[in-house]
PDB file of C-alpha atoms in Angstrom:
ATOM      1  CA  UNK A   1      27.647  52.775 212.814  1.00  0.00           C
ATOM      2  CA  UNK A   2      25.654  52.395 209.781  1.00  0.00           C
ATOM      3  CA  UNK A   3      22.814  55.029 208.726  1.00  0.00           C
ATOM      4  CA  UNK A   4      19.565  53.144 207.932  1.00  0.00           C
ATOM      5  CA  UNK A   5      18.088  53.717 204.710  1.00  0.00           C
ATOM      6  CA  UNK A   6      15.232  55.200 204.532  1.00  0.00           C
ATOM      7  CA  UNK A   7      11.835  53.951 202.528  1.00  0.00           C
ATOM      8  CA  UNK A   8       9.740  55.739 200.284  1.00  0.00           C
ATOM      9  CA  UNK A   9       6.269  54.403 199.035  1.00  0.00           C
ATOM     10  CA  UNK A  10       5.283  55.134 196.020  1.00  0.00           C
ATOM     11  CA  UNK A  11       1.687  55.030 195.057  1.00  0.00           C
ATOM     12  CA  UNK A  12       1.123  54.352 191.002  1.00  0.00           C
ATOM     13  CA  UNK A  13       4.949  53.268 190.487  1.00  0.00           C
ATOM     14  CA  UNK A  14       4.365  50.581 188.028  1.00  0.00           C
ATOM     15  CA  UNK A  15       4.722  53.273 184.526  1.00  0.00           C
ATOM     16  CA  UNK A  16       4.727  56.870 183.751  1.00  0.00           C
ATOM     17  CA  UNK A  17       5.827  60.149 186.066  1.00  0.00           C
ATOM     18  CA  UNK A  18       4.950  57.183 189.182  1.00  0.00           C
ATOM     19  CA  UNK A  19       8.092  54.984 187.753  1.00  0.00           C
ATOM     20  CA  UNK A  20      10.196  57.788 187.257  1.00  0.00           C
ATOM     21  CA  UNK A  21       9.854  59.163 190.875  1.00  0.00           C
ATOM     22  CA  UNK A  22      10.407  55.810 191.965  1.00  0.00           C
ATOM     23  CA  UNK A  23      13.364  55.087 190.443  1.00  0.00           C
ATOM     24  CA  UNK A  24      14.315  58.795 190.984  1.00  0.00           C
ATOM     25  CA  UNK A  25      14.102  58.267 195.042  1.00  0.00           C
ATOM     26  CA  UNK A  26      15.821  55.339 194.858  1.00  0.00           C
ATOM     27  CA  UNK A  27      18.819  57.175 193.119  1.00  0.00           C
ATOM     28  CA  UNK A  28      18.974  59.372 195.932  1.00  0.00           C
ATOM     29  CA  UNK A  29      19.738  55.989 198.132  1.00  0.00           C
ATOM     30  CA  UNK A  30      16.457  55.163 199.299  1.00  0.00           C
ATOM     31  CA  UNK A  31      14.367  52.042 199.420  1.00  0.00           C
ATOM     32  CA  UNK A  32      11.107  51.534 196.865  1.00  0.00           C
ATOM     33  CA  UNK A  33       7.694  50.324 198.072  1.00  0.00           C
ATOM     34  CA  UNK A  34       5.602  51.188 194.546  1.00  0.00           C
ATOM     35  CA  UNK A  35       1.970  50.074 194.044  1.00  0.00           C
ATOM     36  CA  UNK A  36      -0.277  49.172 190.701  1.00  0.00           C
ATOM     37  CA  UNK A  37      -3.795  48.638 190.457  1.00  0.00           C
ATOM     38  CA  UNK A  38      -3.869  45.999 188.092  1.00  0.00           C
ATOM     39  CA  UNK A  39      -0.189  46.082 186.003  1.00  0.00           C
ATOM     40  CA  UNK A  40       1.787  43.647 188.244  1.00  0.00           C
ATOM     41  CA  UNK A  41       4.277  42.733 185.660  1.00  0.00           C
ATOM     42  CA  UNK A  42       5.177  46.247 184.576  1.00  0.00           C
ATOM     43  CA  UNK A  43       5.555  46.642 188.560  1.00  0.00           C
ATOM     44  CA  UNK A  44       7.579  44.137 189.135  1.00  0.00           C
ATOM     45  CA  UNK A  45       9.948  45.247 186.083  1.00  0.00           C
ATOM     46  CA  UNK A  46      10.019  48.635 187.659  1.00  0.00           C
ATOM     47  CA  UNK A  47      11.179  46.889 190.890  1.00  0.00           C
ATOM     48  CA  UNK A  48      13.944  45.329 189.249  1.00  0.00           C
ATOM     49  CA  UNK A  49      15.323  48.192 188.038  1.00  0.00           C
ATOM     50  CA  UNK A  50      15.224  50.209 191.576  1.00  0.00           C
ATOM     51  CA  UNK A  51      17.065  46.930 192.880  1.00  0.00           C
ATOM     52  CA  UNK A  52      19.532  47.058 189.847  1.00  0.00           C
ATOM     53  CA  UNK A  53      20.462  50.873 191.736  1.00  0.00           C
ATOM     54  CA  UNK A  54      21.569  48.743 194.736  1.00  0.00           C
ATOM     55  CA  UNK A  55      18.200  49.608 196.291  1.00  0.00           C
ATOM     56  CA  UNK A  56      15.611  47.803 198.110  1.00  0.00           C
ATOM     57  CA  UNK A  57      12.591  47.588 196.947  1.00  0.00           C
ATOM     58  CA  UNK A  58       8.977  45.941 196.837  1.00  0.00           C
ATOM     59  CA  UNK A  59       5.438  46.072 194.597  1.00  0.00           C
ATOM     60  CA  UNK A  60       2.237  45.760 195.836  1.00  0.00           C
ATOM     61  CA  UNK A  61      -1.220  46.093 194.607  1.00  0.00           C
ATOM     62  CA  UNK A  62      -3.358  48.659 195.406  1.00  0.00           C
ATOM     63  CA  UNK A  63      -6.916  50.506 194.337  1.00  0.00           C
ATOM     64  CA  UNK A  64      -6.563  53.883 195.929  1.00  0.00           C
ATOM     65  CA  UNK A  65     -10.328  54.271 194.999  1.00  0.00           C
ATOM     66  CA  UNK A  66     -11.011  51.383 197.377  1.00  0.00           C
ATOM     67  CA  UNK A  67     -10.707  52.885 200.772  1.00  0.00           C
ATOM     68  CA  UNK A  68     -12.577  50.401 202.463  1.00  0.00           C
ATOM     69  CA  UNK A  69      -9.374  48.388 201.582  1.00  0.00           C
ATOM     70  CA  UNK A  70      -6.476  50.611 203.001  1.00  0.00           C
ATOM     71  CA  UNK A  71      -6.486  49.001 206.294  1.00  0.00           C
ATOM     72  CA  UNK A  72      -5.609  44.958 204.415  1.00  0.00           C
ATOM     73  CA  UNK A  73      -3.210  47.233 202.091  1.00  0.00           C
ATOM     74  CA  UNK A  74      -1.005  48.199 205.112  1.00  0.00           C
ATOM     75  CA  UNK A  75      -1.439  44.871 206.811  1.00  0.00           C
ATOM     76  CA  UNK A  76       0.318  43.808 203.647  1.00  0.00           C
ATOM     77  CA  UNK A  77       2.832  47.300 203.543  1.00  0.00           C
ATOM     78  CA  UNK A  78       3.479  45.909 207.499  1.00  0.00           C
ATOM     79  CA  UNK A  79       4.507  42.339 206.561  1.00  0.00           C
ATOM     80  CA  UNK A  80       6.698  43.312 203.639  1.00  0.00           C
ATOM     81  CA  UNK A  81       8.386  45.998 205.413  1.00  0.00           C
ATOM     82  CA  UNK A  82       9.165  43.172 207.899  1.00  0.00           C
ATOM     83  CA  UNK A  83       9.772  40.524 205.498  1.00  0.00           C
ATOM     84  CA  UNK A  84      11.895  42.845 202.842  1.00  0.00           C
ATOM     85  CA  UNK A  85      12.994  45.565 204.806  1.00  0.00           C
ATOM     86  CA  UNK A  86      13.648  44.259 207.866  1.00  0.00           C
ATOM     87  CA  UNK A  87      12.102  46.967 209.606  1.00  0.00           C
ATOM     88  CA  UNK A  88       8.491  48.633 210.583  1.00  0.00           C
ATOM     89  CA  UNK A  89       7.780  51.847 209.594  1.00  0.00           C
ATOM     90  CA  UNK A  90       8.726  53.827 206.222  1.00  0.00           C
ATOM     91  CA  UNK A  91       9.568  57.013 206.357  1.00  0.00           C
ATOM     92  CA  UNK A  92       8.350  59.016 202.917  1.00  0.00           C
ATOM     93  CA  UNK A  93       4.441  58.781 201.065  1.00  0.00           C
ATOM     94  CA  UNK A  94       4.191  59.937 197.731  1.00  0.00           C
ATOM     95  CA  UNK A  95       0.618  60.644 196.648  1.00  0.00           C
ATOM     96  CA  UNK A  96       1.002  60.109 192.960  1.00  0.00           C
ATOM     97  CA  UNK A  97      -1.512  57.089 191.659  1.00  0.00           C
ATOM     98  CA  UNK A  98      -4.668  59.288 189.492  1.00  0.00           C
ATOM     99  CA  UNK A  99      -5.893  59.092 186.603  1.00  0.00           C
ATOM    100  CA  UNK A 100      -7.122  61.716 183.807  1.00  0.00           C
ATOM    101  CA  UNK A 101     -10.977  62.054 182.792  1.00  0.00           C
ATOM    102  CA  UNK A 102     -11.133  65.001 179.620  1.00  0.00           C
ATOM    103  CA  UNK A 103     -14.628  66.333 179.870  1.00  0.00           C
ATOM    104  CA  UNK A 104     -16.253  69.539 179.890  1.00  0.00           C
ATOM    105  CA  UNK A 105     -17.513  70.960 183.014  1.00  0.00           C
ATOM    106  CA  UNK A 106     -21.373  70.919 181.595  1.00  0.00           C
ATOM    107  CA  UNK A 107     -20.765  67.502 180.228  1.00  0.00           C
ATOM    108  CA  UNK A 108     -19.308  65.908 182.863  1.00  0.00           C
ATOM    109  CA  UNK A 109     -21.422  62.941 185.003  1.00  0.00           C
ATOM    110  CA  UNK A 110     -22.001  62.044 188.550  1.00  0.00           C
ATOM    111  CA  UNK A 111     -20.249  58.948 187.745  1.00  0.00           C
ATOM    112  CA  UNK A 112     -17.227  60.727 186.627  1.00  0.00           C
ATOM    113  CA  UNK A 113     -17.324  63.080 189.585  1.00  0.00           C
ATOM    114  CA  UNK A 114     -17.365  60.482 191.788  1.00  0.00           C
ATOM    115  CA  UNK A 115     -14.677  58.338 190.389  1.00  0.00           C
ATOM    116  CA  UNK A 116     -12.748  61.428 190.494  1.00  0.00           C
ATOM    117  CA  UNK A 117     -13.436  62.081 193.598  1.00  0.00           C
ATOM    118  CA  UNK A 118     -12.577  58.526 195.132  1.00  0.00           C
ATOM    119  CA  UNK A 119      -9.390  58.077 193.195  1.00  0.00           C
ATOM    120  CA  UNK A 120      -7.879  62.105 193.291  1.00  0.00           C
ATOM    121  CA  UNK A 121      -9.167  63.346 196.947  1.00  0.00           C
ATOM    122  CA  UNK A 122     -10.699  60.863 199.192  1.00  0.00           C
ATOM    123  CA  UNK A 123      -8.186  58.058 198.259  1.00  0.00           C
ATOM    124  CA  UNK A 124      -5.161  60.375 199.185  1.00  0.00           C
ATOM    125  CA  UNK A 125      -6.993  61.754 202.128  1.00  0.00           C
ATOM    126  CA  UNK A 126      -7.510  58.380 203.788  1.00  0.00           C
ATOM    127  CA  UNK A 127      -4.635  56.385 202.752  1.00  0.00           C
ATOM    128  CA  UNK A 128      -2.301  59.432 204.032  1.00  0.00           C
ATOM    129  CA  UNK A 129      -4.172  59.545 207.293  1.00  0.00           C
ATOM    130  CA  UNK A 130      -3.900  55.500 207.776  1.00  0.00           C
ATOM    131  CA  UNK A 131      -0.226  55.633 206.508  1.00  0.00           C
ATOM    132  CA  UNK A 132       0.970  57.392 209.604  1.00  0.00           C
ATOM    133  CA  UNK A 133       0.780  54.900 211.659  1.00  0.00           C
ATOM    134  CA  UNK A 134       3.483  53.403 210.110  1.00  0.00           C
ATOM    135  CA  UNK A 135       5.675  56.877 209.271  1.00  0.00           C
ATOM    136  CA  UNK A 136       8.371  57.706 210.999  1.00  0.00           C
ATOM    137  CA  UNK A 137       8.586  61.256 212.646  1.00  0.00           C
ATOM    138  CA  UNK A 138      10.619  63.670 210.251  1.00  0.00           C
ATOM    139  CA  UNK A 139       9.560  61.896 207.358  1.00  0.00           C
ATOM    140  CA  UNK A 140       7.791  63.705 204.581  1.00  0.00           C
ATOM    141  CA  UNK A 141       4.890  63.928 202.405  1.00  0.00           C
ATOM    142  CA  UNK A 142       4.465  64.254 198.516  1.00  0.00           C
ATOM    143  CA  UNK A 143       1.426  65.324 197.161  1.00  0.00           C
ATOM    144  CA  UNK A 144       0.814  65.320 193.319  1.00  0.00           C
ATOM    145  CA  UNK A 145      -1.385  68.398 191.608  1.00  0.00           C
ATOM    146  CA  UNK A 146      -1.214  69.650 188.310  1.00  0.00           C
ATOM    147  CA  UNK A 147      -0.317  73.056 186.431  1.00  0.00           C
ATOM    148  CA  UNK A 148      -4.634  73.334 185.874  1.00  0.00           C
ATOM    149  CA  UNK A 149      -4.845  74.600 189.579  1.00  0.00           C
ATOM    150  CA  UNK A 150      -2.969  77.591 188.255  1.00  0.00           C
ATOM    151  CA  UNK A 151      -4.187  77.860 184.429  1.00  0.00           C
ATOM    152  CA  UNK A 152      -7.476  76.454 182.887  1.00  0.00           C
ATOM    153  CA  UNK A 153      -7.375  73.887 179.695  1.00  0.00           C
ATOM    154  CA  UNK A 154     -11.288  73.542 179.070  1.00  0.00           C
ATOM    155  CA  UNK A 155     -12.098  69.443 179.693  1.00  0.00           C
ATOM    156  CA  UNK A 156     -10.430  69.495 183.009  1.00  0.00           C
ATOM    157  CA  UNK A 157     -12.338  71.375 185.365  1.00  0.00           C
ATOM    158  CA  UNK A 158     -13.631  68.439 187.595  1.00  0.00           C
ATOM    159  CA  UNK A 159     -10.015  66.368 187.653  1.00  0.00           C
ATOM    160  CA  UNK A 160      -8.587  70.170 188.334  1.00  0.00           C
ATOM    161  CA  UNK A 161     -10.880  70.986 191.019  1.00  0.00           C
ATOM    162  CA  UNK A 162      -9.649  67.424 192.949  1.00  0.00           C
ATOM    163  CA  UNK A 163      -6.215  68.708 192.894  1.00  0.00           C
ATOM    164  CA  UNK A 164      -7.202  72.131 193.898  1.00  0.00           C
ATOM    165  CA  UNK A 165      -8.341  70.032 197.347  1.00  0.00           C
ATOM    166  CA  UNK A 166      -5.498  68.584 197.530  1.00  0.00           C
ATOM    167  CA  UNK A 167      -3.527  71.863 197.372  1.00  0.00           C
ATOM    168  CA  UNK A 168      -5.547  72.979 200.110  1.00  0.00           C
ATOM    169  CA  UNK A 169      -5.566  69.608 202.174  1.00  0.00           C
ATOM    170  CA  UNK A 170      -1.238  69.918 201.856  1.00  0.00           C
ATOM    171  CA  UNK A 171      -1.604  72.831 203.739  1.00  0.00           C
ATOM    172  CA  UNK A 172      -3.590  71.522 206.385  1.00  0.00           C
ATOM    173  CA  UNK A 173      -1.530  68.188 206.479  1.00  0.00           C
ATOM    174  CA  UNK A 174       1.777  70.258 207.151  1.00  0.00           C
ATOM    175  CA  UNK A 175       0.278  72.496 209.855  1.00  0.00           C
ATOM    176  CA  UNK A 176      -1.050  69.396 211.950  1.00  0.00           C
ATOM    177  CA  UNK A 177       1.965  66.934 211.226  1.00  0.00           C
ATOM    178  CA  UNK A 178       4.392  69.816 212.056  1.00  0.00           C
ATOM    179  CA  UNK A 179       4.417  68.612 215.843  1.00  0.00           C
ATOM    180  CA  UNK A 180       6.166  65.286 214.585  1.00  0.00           C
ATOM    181  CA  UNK A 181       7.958  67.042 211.974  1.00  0.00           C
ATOM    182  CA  UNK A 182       6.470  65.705 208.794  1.00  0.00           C
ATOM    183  CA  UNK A 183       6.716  67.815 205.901  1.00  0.00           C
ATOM    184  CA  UNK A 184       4.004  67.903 203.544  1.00  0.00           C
ATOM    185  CA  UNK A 185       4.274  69.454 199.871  1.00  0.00           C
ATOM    186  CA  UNK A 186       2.779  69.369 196.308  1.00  0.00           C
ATOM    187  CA  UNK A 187       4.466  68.921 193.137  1.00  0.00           C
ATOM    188  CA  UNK A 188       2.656  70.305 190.049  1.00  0.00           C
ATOM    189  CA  UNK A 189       3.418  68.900 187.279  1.00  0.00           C
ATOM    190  CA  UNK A 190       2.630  70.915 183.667  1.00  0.00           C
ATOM    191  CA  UNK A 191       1.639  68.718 180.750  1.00  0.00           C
ATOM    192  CA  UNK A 192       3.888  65.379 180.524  1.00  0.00           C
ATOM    193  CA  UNK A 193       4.874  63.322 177.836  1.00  0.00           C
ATOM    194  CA  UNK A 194       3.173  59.823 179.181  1.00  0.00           C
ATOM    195  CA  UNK A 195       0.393  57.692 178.505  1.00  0.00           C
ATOM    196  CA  UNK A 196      -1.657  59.707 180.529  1.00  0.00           C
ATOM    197  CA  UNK A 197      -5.020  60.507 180.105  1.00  0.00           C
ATOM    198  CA  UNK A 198      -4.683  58.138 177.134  1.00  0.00           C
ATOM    199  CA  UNK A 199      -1.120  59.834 175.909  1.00  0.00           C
ATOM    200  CA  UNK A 200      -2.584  62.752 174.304  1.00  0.00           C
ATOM    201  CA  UNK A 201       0.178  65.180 175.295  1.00  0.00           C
ATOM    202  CA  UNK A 202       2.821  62.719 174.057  1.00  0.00           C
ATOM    203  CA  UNK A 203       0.701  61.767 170.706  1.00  0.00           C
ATOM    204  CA  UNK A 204      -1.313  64.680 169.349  1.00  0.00           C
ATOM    205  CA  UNK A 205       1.213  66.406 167.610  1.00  0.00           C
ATOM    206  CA  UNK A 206      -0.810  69.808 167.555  1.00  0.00           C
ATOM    207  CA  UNK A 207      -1.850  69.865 171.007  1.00  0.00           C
ATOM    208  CA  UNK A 208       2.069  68.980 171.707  1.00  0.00           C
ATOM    209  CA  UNK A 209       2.939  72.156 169.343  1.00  0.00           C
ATOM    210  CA  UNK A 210       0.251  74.007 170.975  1.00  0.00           C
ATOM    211  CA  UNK A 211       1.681  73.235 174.984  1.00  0.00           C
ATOM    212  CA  UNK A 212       5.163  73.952 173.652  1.00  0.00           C
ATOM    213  CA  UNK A 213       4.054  77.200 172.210  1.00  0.00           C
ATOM    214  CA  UNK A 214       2.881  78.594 176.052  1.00  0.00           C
ATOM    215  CA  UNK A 215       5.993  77.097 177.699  1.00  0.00           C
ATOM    216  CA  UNK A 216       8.450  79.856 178.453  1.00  0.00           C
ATOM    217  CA  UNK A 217      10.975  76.944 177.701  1.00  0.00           C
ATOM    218  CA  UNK A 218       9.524  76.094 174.639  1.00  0.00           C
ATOM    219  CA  UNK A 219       8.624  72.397 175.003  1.00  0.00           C
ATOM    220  CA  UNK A 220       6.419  69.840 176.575  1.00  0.00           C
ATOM    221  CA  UNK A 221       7.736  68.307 179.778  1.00  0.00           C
ATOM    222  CA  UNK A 222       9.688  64.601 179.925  1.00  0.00           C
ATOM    223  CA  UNK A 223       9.028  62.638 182.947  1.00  0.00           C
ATOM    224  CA  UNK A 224      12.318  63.259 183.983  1.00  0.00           C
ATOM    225  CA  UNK A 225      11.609  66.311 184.621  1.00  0.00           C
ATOM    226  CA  UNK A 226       9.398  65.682 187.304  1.00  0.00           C
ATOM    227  CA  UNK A 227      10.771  62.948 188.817  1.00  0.00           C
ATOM    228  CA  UNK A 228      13.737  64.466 190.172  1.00  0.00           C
ATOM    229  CA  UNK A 229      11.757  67.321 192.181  1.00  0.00           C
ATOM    230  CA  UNK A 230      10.101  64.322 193.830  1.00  0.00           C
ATOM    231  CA  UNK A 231      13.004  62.394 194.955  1.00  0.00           C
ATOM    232  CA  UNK A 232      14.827  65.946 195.883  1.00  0.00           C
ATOM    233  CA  UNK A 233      11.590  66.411 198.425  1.00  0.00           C
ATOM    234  CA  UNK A 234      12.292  62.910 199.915  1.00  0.00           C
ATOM    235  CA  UNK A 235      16.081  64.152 201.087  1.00  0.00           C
ATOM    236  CA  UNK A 236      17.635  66.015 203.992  1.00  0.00           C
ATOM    237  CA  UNK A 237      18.505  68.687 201.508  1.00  0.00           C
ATOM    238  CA  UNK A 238      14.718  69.520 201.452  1.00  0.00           C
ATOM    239  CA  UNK A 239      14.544  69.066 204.795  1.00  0.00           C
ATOM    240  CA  UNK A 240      13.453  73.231 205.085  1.00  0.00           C
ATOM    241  CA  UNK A 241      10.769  72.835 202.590  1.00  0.00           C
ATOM    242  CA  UNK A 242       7.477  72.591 204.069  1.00  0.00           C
ATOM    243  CA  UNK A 243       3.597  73.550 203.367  1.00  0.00           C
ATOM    244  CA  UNK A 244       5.268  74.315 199.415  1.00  0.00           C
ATOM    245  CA  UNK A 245       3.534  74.124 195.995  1.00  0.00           C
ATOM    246  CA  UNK A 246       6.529  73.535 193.574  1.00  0.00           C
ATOM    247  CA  UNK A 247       4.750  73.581 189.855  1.00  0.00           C
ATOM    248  CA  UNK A 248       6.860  71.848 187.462  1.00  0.00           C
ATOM    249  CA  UNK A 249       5.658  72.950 184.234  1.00  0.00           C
ATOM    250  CA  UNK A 250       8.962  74.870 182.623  1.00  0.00           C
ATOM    251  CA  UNK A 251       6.897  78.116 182.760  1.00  0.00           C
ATOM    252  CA  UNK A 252       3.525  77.612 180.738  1.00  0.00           C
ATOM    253  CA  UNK A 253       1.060  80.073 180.307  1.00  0.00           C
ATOM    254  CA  UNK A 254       3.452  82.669 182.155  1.00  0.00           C
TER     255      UNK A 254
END
């Protein structure tokens, strides 16, 4: 009898740490959903690649700001898990579509705040709760944070203080899922090398010296580094792991 695959969606796949947990999970032997807000191509490309593993997989578009239009979103998650999957339900959510606004805590607007808010808290909070409908029991739940719940970088404290929620929220999630045997964790990520919050980490050579300076392993971290933890999560190897924050960071600011 063969064992069904399991599916993983992937929120943010299309480039950066979202690609490489995509690609990650699908080296572990399981099936891709990824989403992009607006880069379809790169998407697509990074579907490819998961199918090149011998994996299925599938990208969709999706605003995780938007929550007034989760409930189309998994109309169109439904038909494509039908359609590409030939099945109904997937069976892992990772929470990892954000993006990065630098600003001080005195300078930083309502606007900002709120687009922070939508994209980092409520937009996880709602799309995980309308997700389960579709999860299977003893699935499991990735959350993304950051190293600034644990140390400060001035410019951050709004972006930080989403993730802090969502530290708190993971606990919450894992408690009340626990009767169907969900598990629900965070991954905490230190400073990457990607493009985001415009690629400083990756391109300002100082600040790059300056991260790899307060890194007990004495440089910045890769994607790859992170990627792996996520996929690990998504396995039956992880299946004891519950309620965890696992910072990734290679021990900065120790």
């Amino acid at each position: 009898m063969a064992i069904e695959t399991k599916i993983a969606l992937v929120t943010g796949g299309s480039r950066g740490l979202g690609k490489n947990m995509a690609i990650a999970i699908a080296k572990k032997g399981i099936d891709v959903i990824i989403t992009y807000n607006s880069k379809k191509d790169e998407a697509d490309l990074v579907a490819k690649e998961i199918e090149n593993l011998g994996q299925k997989a599938a990208s969709l578009q999706l605003n995780v700001a938007d929550s007034a239009s989760f409930d189309t979103f998994f109309k169109e998650v439904q038909t494509t898990l039908k359609s590409t999957f030939k099945t109904e339900k997937i069976d892992f959510l990772v929470n990892n579509a954000g993006i990065g606004i630098h600003n001080s805590f005195i300078g930083t607007t309502e606007a900002e705040f709120d687009q922070l808010t939508n994209i980092q808290f409520k937009g996880p909070f709602f799309l995980t709760q309308k997700a389960l409908n579709i999860m299977n029991d003893g699935g499991g739940i990735v959350n993304i944070s950051t190293g600034l719940t644990r140390f400060s970088f001035p410019g951050y404290a709004a972006y930080a203080s989403m993730k802090g929620a969502i530290e708190t929220l993971t606990k919450y999630q894992a408690k009340e899922l626990g009767e169907r045997k969900i598990k629900v964790n965070v991954v905490a990520p230190g400073a990457i090398e990607t493009d985001f919050g415009g690629g400083a980490v990756r391109d300002n050579e100082q600040l790059n010296k300056n991260i790899a300076s307060v890194t007990a392993l004495g440089r910045v971290g890769l994607p790859d580094d992170i990627g792996a933890v996520v996929a690990f999560l998504c396995t039956e190897e992880a299946r004891w792991v519950n309620a965890q924050r696992i910072e990734v960071s290679g021990g900065m600011n120790l």
